[in-house]
């Protein structure tokens, strides 16, 4: 509600209060000259007015004069109007609260979540995968027509929806963007994405951006602009398509393993961090490889280690490579094995 509307309501309230007090004093003024009138003082006049306006109507006090009864009629009609206004205002307030909640104006407490700027069918496939992986998502859309659809598609415990102009960076705080793990810029074209990233970085310096590119030649440009991961959709599609042409079984397996598993027997590549107390700390890589396969039917395929502030991927390192606390182990596993690994590693997958 705008400030001008509050001011208008305040002035109406003051005017009604003044009119009400005027009527009460006039009622007392008329009744005090009537012998044996039930309204004997100002307190009785206020009591009668309140009982009448609230439609309680005890009937213990009534006006005795003709003028007093006319004022009583005014109180009766006022009570009808007041209740109508109150019911209308209450309905409006409830409606506004529901609408603001629907479009995300109350904000979210999500943390370490993914913020998606822009809603498209491609964005939906990405969000579906994130939800299956147990990640929470905040979707920002400037199209009001998308709101109802998004609420139908997703549970509010998993997906927060914010209706906002993308350039309204202050409103992005509603999506708790400063506490997200990454921001997926899902706008229409590469130019819009690049300009938007340069603008949003002026307001949020420490965000980690992910974009998909139509033009693979712009990848380095986006990296230089501060994007963490710039992925060319055409490049990925062309590689997979070529693979289907000369090694279709490998291509099919690759496609399946990139998607989040649904069935217990579905396989996926997952990444688990080595925390303090993990049984594989200070153990040789090859020995861990055999133990994971034998005990949990998990295939260790690589290790990620942070070195000089940068993450380095060691793809199936040589013998005598020692696993350290803070490393990430990359493994191929199905859902049945994942539940066992979570217990051993005492952590969920991901970074």
CSV table of C-alpha atoms in Angstrom, one decimal:
chain,number,residue,atom,x,y,z
A,1,UNK,CA,0.0,0.0,0.0
A,2,UNK,CA,1.4,3.4,-1.0
A,3,UNK,CA,2.1,6.1,1.6
A,4,UNK,CA,-0.6,8.4,0.1
A,5,UNK,CA,-3.1,5.7,0.7
A,6,UNK,CA,-2.1,5.4,4.4
A,7,UNK,CA,-2.4,9.2,4.6
A,8,UNK,CA,-5.8,9.1,3.1
A,9,UNK,CA,-7.0,6.4,5.5
A,10,UNK,CA,-5.5,8.4,8.4
A,11,UNK,CA,-7.4,11.5,7.5
A,12,UNK,CA,-10.7,9.5,7.0
A,13,UNK,CA,-10.1,8.0,10.5
A,14,UNK,CA,-9.6,11.4,12.1
A,15,UNK,CA,-12.7,12.8,10.4
A,16,UNK,CA,-14.8,9.8,11.5
A,17,UNK,CA,-13.5,10.1,15.1
A,18,UNK,CA,-14.3,13.8,15.2
A,19,UNK,CA,-17.8,13.2,13.8
A,20,UNK,CA,-18.3,10.4,16.3
A,21,UNK,CA,-17.3,12.5,19.3
A,22,UNK,CA,-19.5,15.3,18.1
A,23,UNK,CA,-22.6,12.9,17.9
A,24,UNK,CA,-21.9,11.6,21.4
A,25,UNK,CA,-21.7,15.1,22.9
A,26,UNK,CA,-24.9,16.1,21.1
A,27,UNK,CA,-26.7,13.0,22.3
A,28,UNK,CA,-25.7,13.7,25.9
A,29,UNK,CA,-26.7,17.4,25.4
A,30,UNK,CA,-30.2,16.4,24.2
A,31,UNK,CA,-30.8,13.7,26.8
A,32,UNK,CA,-29.7,15.6,29.9
A,33,UNK,CA,-32.8,17.8,29.6
A,34,UNK,CA,-35.2,14.8,29.6
A,35,UNK,CA,-36.5,13.8,33.0
A,36,UNK,CA,-35.7,10.2,34.0
A,37,UNK,CA,-33.8,9.7,30.7
A,38,UNK,CA,-31.6,6.5,30.8
A,39,UNK,CA,-28.7,8.5,29.4
A,40,UNK,CA,-27.7,10.5,32.5
A,41,UNK,CA,-24.1,11.5,31.8
A,42,UNK,CA,-21.4,11.5,29.1
A,43,UNK,CA,-20.3,8.0,30.2
A,44,UNK,CA,-23.8,6.7,29.4
A,45,UNK,CA,-23.7,8.4,26.0
A,46,UNK,CA,-20.4,6.8,25.1
A,47,UNK,CA,-21.7,3.4,26.4
A,48,UNK,CA,-24.8,3.6,24.3
A,49,UNK,CA,-22.8,4.6,21.1
A,50,UNK,CA,-20.3,1.8,21.5
A,51,UNK,CA,-23.0,-0.8,22.1
A,52,UNK,CA,-24.9,0.4,19.1
A,53,UNK,CA,-21.9,0.7,16.7
A,54,UNK,CA,-20.7,-2.8,17.6
A,55,UNK,CA,-24.2,-4.1,17.0
A,56,UNK,CA,-24.2,-5.7,20.5
A,57,UNK,CA,-27.4,-3.9,21.5
A,58,UNK,CA,-27.9,-4.7,25.2
A,59,UNK,CA,-30.9,-2.4,25.3
A,60,UNK,CA,-30.1,-1.3,28.9
A,61,UNK,CA,-29.7,2.3,27.7
A,62,UNK,CA,-31.8,4.0,25.0
A,63,UNK,CA,-32.4,7.6,24.0
A,64,UNK,CA,-35.5,9.2,25.4
A,65,UNK,CA,-35.6,12.4,23.3
A,66,UNK,CA,-36.6,12.7,19.7
A,67,UNK,CA,-33.3,14.2,18.8
A,68,UNK,CA,-31.5,11.5,20.7
A,69,UNK,CA,-33.3,8.8,18.7
A,70,UNK,CA,-32.3,10.5,15.5
A,71,UNK,CA,-28.7,10.3,16.6
A,72,UNK,CA,-29.4,6.7,17.5
A,73,UNK,CA,-30.5,6.0,13.9
A,74,UNK,CA,-27.3,7.6,12.7
A,75,UNK,CA,-25.3,5.3,15.0
A,76,UNK,CA,-27.2,2.3,13.6
A,77,UNK,CA,-26.5,3.2,10.0
A,78,UNK,CA,-22.9,4.0,10.8
A,79,UNK,CA,-22.5,0.5,12.4
A,80,UNK,CA,-23.6,-1.1,9.1
A,81,UNK,CA,-21.1,1.1,7.1
A,82,UNK,CA,-18.3,0.5,9.5
A,83,UNK,CA,-18.7,-3.3,9.4
A,84,UNK,CA,-18.8,-3.1,5.6
A,85,UNK,CA,-15.6,-1.1,5.5
A,86,UNK,CA,-13.8,-3.3,8.0
A,87,UNK,CA,-14.8,-6.5,6.1
A,88,UNK,CA,-13.7,-4.9,2.8
A,89,UNK,CA,-10.4,-3.7,4.3
A,90,UNK,CA,-9.7,-7.0,6.0
A,91,UNK,CA,-10.4,-8.9,2.7
A,92,UNK,CA,-8.1,-6.5,0.9
A,93,UNK,CA,-5.3,-6.9,3.4
A,94,UNK,CA,-5.6,-10.7,3.3
A,95,UNK,CA,-5.6,-10.6,-0.5
A,96,UNK,CA,-2.6,-8.3,-0.6
A,97,UNK,CA,-0.7,-10.6,1.8
A,98,UNK,CA,-1.5,-13.7,-0.3
A,99,UNK,CA,-0.5,-11.9,-3.5
A,100,UNK,CA,2.7,-10.6,-2.1
A,101,UNK,CA,3.6,-14.0,-0.8
A,102,UNK,CA,2.8,-15.5,-4.2
A,103,UNK,CA,5.1,-13.1,-6.1
A,104,UNK,CA,7.9,-13.4,-3.5
A,105,UNK,CA,7.7,-10.0,-1.8
A,106,UNK,CA,8.1,-11.6,1.7
A,107,UNK,CA,11.5,-13.0,0.6
A,108,UNK,CA,13.1,-16.4,1.4
A,109,UNK,CA,15.5,-17.8,3.9
A,110,UNK,CA,17.1,-20.1,1.4
A,111,UNK,CA,20.9,-20.3,1.7
A,112,UNK,CA,23.5,-22.0,-0.5
A,113,UNK,CA,20.8,-22.3,-3.1
A,114,UNK,CA,20.8,-21.6,-6.9
A,115,UNK,CA,19.3,-18.4,-8.2
A,116,UNK,CA,18.0,-18.6,-11.7
A,117,UNK,CA,17.5,-15.2,-13.5
A,118,UNK,CA,14.9,-15.7,-16.2
A,119,UNK,CA,12.4,-18.5,-16.9
A,120,UNK,CA,12.4,-20.5,-20.1
A,121,UNK,CA,11.7,-24.1,-21.0
A,122,UNK,CA,15.4,-24.8,-21.0
A,123,UNK,CA,15.6,-23.3,-17.5
A,124,UNK,CA,12.9,-25.7,-16.4
A,125,UNK,CA,15.0,-28.7,-17.4
A,126,UNK,CA,17.9,-27.3,-15.4
A,127,UNK,CA,15.7,-26.6,-12.4
A,128,UNK,CA,14.2,-30.1,-12.5
A,129,UNK,CA,17.7,-31.6,-12.4
A,130,UNK,CA,18.7,-29.3,-9.5
A,131,UNK,CA,15.6,-30.3,-7.5
A,132,UNK,CA,16.3,-34.0,-8.1
A,133,UNK,CA,19.8,-33.4,-6.7
A,134,UNK,CA,18.2,-32.0,-3.5
A,135,UNK,CA,19.1,-28.3,-4.2
A,136,UNK,CA,16.9,-25.4,-3.5
A,137,UNK,CA,16.2,-22.9,-6.2
A,138,UNK,CA,15.1,-19.2,-6.4
A,139,UNK,CA,13.6,-18.3,-9.7
A,140,UNK,CA,13.4,-14.6,-10.7
A,141,UNK,CA,11.0,-13.8,-13.6
A,142,UNK,CA,9.6,-10.6,-15.0
A,143,UNK,CA,6.7,-12.3,-16.7
A,144,UNK,CA,3.6,-12.2,-14.4
A,145,UNK,CA,2.1,-15.1,-16.4
A,146,UNK,CA,4.8,-17.4,-15.3
A,147,UNK,CA,4.0,-17.1,-11.6
A,148,UNK,CA,0.9,-19.4,-11.5
A,149,UNK,CA,2.7,-22.0,-13.7
A,150,UNK,CA,5.8,-22.0,-11.4
A,151,UNK,CA,3.6,-22.5,-8.3
A,152,UNK,CA,1.8,-25.4,-10.0
A,153,UNK,CA,5.1,-27.0,-11.0
A,154,UNK,CA,7.1,-26.7,-7.8
A,155,UNK,CA,6.8,-27.0,-4.1
A,156,UNK,CA,7.5,-23.8,-2.2
A,157,UNK,CA,9.8,-25.6,0.1
A,158,UNK,CA,12.1,-26.4,-2.9
A,159,UNK,CA,11.6,-23.4,-5.2
A,160,UNK,CA,11.1,-19.7,-4.3
A,161,UNK,CA,9.6,-17.5,-6.9
A,162,UNK,CA,10.2,-13.8,-7.2
A,163,UNK,CA,8.3,-11.5,-9.7
A,164,UNK,CA,10.7,-8.7,-10.4
A,165,UNK,CA,12.2,-6.6,-13.2
A,166,UNK,CA,15.7,-8.1,-13.6
A,167,UNK,CA,17.2,-4.6,-13.4
A,168,UNK,CA,15.7,-4.0,-9.9
A,169,UNK,CA,18.8,-5.2,-8.1
A,170,UNK,CA,17.6,-4.1,-4.7
A,171,UNK,CA,14.6,-6.4,-5.0
A,172,UNK,CA,16.9,-9.4,-5.7
A,173,UNK,CA,17.7,-9.3,-2.0
A,174,UNK,CA,14.3,-11.0,-1.6
A,175,UNK,CA,15.8,-14.0,-3.3
A,176,UNK,CA,18.6,-13.9,-0.7
A,177,UNK,CA,21.0,-13.7,-3.6
A,178,UNK,CA,24.0,-12.8,-1.5
A,179,UNK,CA,23.8,-16.1,0.3
A,180,UNK,CA,23.4,-18.3,-2.8
A,181,UNK,CA,26.0,-20.7,-4.1
A,182,UNK,CA,25.7,-19.6,-7.8
A,183,UNK,CA,23.6,-17.6,-10.2
A,184,UNK,CA,22.4,-19.1,-13.5
A,185,UNK,CA,21.8,-16.2,-16.0
A,186,UNK,CA,19.0,-17.6,-18.2
A,187,UNK,CA,18.3,-14.6,-20.5
A,188,UNK,CA,17.4,-14.6,-24.2
A,189,UNK,CA,20.7,-14.0,-25.9
A,190,UNK,CA,24.4,-13.8,-25.1
A,191,UNK,CA,24.6,-10.0,-25.3
A,192,UNK,CA,21.8,-9.6,-22.7
A,193,UNK,CA,23.6,-12.0,-20.5
A,194,UNK,CA,26.9,-10.2,-20.7
A,195,UNK,CA,25.4,-6.8,-20.1
A,196,UNK,CA,23.4,-8.1,-17.2
A,197,UNK,CA,26.4,-9.7,-15.5
A,198,UNK,CA,28.4,-6.5,-15.8
A,199,UNK,CA,25.6,-4.5,-14.2
A,200,UNK,CA,24.7,-7.0,-11.4
A,201,UNK,CA,28.4,-7.2,-10.4
A,202,UNK,CA,28.2,-3.5,-9.5
A,203,UNK,CA,25.7,-4.4,-6.8
A,204,UNK,CA,26.8,-8.0,-5.8
A,205,UNK,CA,30.6,-8.4,-6.1
A,206,UNK,CA,31.0,-12.0,-4.8
A,207,UNK,CA,28.5,-13.9,-6.8
A,208,UNK,CA,29.4,-17.0,-8.8
A,209,UNK,CA,27.8,-16.9,-12.3
A,210,UNK,CA,27.0,-19.8,-14.6
A,211,UNK,CA,25.8,-19.1,-18.2
A,212,UNK,CA,25.0,-21.1,-21.3
A,213,UNK,CA,26.2,-19.6,-24.6
A,214,UNK,CA,24.8,-19.6,-28.1
A,215,UNK,CA,28.1,-18.5,-29.4
A,216,UNK,CA,31.0,-20.6,-28.2
A,217,UNK,CA,33.5,-18.0,-29.3
A,218,UNK,CA,32.3,-15.7,-26.5
A,219,UNK,CA,33.4,-18.1,-23.8
A,220,UNK,CA,36.6,-16.3,-22.9
A,221,UNK,CA,34.8,-13.0,-22.9
A,222,UNK,CA,32.4,-14.2,-20.3
A,223,UNK,CA,35.2,-15.7,-18.2
A,224,UNK,CA,37.0,-12.3,-18.3
A,225,UNK,CA,33.8,-10.7,-17.2
A,226,UNK,CA,33.8,-12.8,-14.0
A,227,UNK,CA,31.7,-15.8,-15.0
A,228,UNK,CA,32.8,-18.9,-13.3
A,229,UNK,CA,31.4,-21.4,-15.8
A,230,UNK,CA,30.4,-20.5,-19.4
A,231,UNK,CA,29.0,-23.5,-21.3
A,232,UNK,CA,28.2,-23.6,-25.0
A,233,UNK,CA,25.0,-25.5,-25.6
A,234,UNK,CA,25.9,-26.1,-29.2
A,235,UNK,CA,29.3,-27.4,-28.3
A,236,UNK,CA,27.9,-30.0,-25.9
A,237,UNK,CA,25.1,-31.0,-28.3
A,238,UNK,CA,27.5,-31.4,-31.2
A,239,UNK,CA,29.9,-33.6,-29.2
A,240,UNK,CA,27.1,-35.8,-28.0
A,241,UNK,CA,25.6,-36.0,-31.5
A,242,UNK,CA,29.0,-37.0,-33.0
A,243,UNK,CA,29.4,-39.6,-30.3
A,244,UNK,CA,26.0,-41.1,-31.1
A,245,UNK,CA,27.2,-41.5,-34.7
A,246,UNK,CA,30.2,-43.6,-34.1
A,247,UNK,CA,29.8,-45.0,-30.5
A,248,UNK,CA,26.1,-44.8,-29.7
A,249,UNK,CA,26.4,-47.0,-26.6
A,250,UNK,CA,29.0,-44.6,-25.1
A,251,UNK,CA,26.9,-41.6,-26.0
A,252,UNK,CA,23.8,-43.1,-24.4
A,253,UNK,CA,25.7,-44.0,-21.2
A,254,UNK,CA,27.2,-40.4,-21.1
A,255,UNK,CA,23.8,-38.8,-21.5
A,256,UNK,CA,22.3,-41.0,-18.8
A,257,UNK,CA,25.2,-40.4,-16.4
A,258,UNK,CA,24.9,-36.7,-16.7
A,259,UNK,CA,21.3,-36.7,-15.6
A,260,UNK,CA,20.3,-37.0,-11.9
A,261,UNK,CA,19.3,-40.6,-11.2
A,262,UNK,CA,15.7,-41.4,-10.5
A,263,UNK,CA,15.6,-45.2,-10.1
A,264,UNK,CA,17.7,-47.0,-7.5
A,265,UNK,CA,19.7,-48.7,-10.3
A,266,UNK,CA,20.3,-45.4,-12.2
A,267,UNK,CA,24.0,-44.3,-12.2
A,268,UNK,CA,25.4,-40.8,-11.9
A,269,UNK,CA,28.8,-39.1,-11.3
A,270,UNK,CA,28.8,-37.6,-7.8
A,271,UNK,CA,31.3,-35.5,-5.9
A,272,UNK,CA,31.8,-35.9,-2.2
A,273,UNK,CA,34.1,-33.8,0.1
A,274,UNK,CA,36.5,-35.4,2.5
A,275,UNK,CA,35.8,-34.1,6.0
A,276,UNK,CA,37.8,-34.6,9.2
A,277,UNK,CA,37.3,-38.2,10.4
A,278,UNK,CA,36.7,-39.6,6.9
A,279,UNK,CA,38.2,-43.2,6.8
A,280,UNK,CA,39.9,-42.4,3.4
A,281,UNK,CA,42.0,-39.5,4.7
A,282,UNK,CA,45.8,-40.1,4.3
A,283,UNK,CA,45.1,-43.2,2.3
A,284,UNK,CA,46.6,-43.9,-1.2
A,285,UNK,CA,44.3,-43.2,-4.1
A,286,UNK,CA,44.5,-46.7,-5.7
A,287,UNK,CA,43.8,-48.4,-2.3
A,288,UNK,CA,40.7,-46.2,-1.9
A,289,UNK,CA,39.7,-47.1,-5.4
A,290,UNK,CA,39.6,-50.8,-4.6
A,291,UNK,CA,38.0,-50.4,-1.2
A,292,UNK,CA,35.2,-48.2,-2.6
A,293,UNK,CA,34.5,-50.7,-5.4
A,294,UNK,CA,34.6,-53.7,-3.1
A,295,UNK,CA,32.6,-52.3,-0.2
A,296,UNK,CA,30.1,-50.0,-1.9
A,297,UNK,CA,30.1,-50.9,-5.6
A,298,UNK,CA,31.4,-47.3,-6.3
A,299,UNK,CA,34.0,-46.5,-9.0
A,300,UNK,CA,36.4,-43.7,-8.1
A,301,UNK,CA,37.3,-41.8,-11.2
A,302,UNK,CA,39.1,-38.7,-10.0
A,303,UNK,CA,40.0,-36.2,-7.2
A,304,UNK,CA,39.6,-32.5,-6.9
A,305,UNK,CA,42.1,-30.5,-4.7
A,306,UNK,CA,42.3,-26.8,-4.0
A,307,UNK,CA,45.8,-25.6,-4.7
A,308,UNK,CA,46.8,-21.9,-4.5
A,309,UNK,CA,43.2,-20.9,-4.4
A,310,UNK,CA,42.3,-22.8,-7.5
A,311,UNK,CA,40.6,-26.2,-7.8
A,312,UNK,CA,42.6,-28.8,-9.8
A,313,UNK,CA,41.0,-31.9,-11.1
A,314,UNK,CA,43.2,-35.0,-10.9
A,315,UNK,CA,41.8,-37.5,-13.3
A,316,UNK,CA,42.5,-41.0,-12.0
A,317,UNK,CA,45.9,-40.0,-10.5
A,318,UNK,CA,48.9,-42.3,-10.3
A,319,UNK,CA,49.8,-44.7,-7.5
A,320,UNK,CA,51.0,-43.2,-4.2
A,321,UNK,CA,48.7,-40.2,-4.5
A,322,UNK,CA,47.5,-39.5,-1.0
A,323,UNK,CA,44.0,-38.3,-0.3
A,324,UNK,CA,43.8,-35.3,2.0
A,325,UNK,CA,41.2,-33.6,4.1
A,326,UNK,CA,39.3,-31.1,2.0
A,327,UNK,CA,39.7,-33.0,-1.2
A,328,UNK,CA,36.7,-34.0,-3.3
A,329,UNK,CA,36.3,-37.5,-4.6
A,330,UNK,CA,34.5,-38.0,-7.9
A,331,UNK,CA,32.7,-41.3,-8.2
A,332,UNK,CA,30.3,-43.2,-10.4
A,333,UNK,CA,27.5,-44.7,-8.3
A,334,UNK,CA,23.8,-45.6,-8.3
A,335,UNK,CA,21.2,-44.3,-5.9
A,336,UNK,CA,21.5,-47.4,-3.7
A,337,UNK,CA,25.2,-46.8,-3.2
A,338,UNK,CA,24.8,-43.1,-2.7
A,339,UNK,CA,22.8,-43.6,0.5
A,340,UNK,CA,25.7,-45.7,1.9
A,341,UNK,CA,28.4,-43.2,0.8
A,342,UNK,CA,26.5,-40.3,2.5
A,343,UNK,CA,26.7,-42.2,5.8
A,344,UNK,CA,30.4,-42.9,5.4
A,345,UNK,CA,31.3,-39.3,4.3
A,346,UNK,CA,28.8,-37.7,6.6
A,347,UNK,CA,27.9,-35.1,4.0
A,348,UNK,CA,25.7,-34.6,0.9
A,349,UNK,CA,27.1,-34.6,-2.6
A,350,UNK,CA,28.2,-31.4,-4.2
A,351,UNK,CA,30.5,-28.5,-3.4
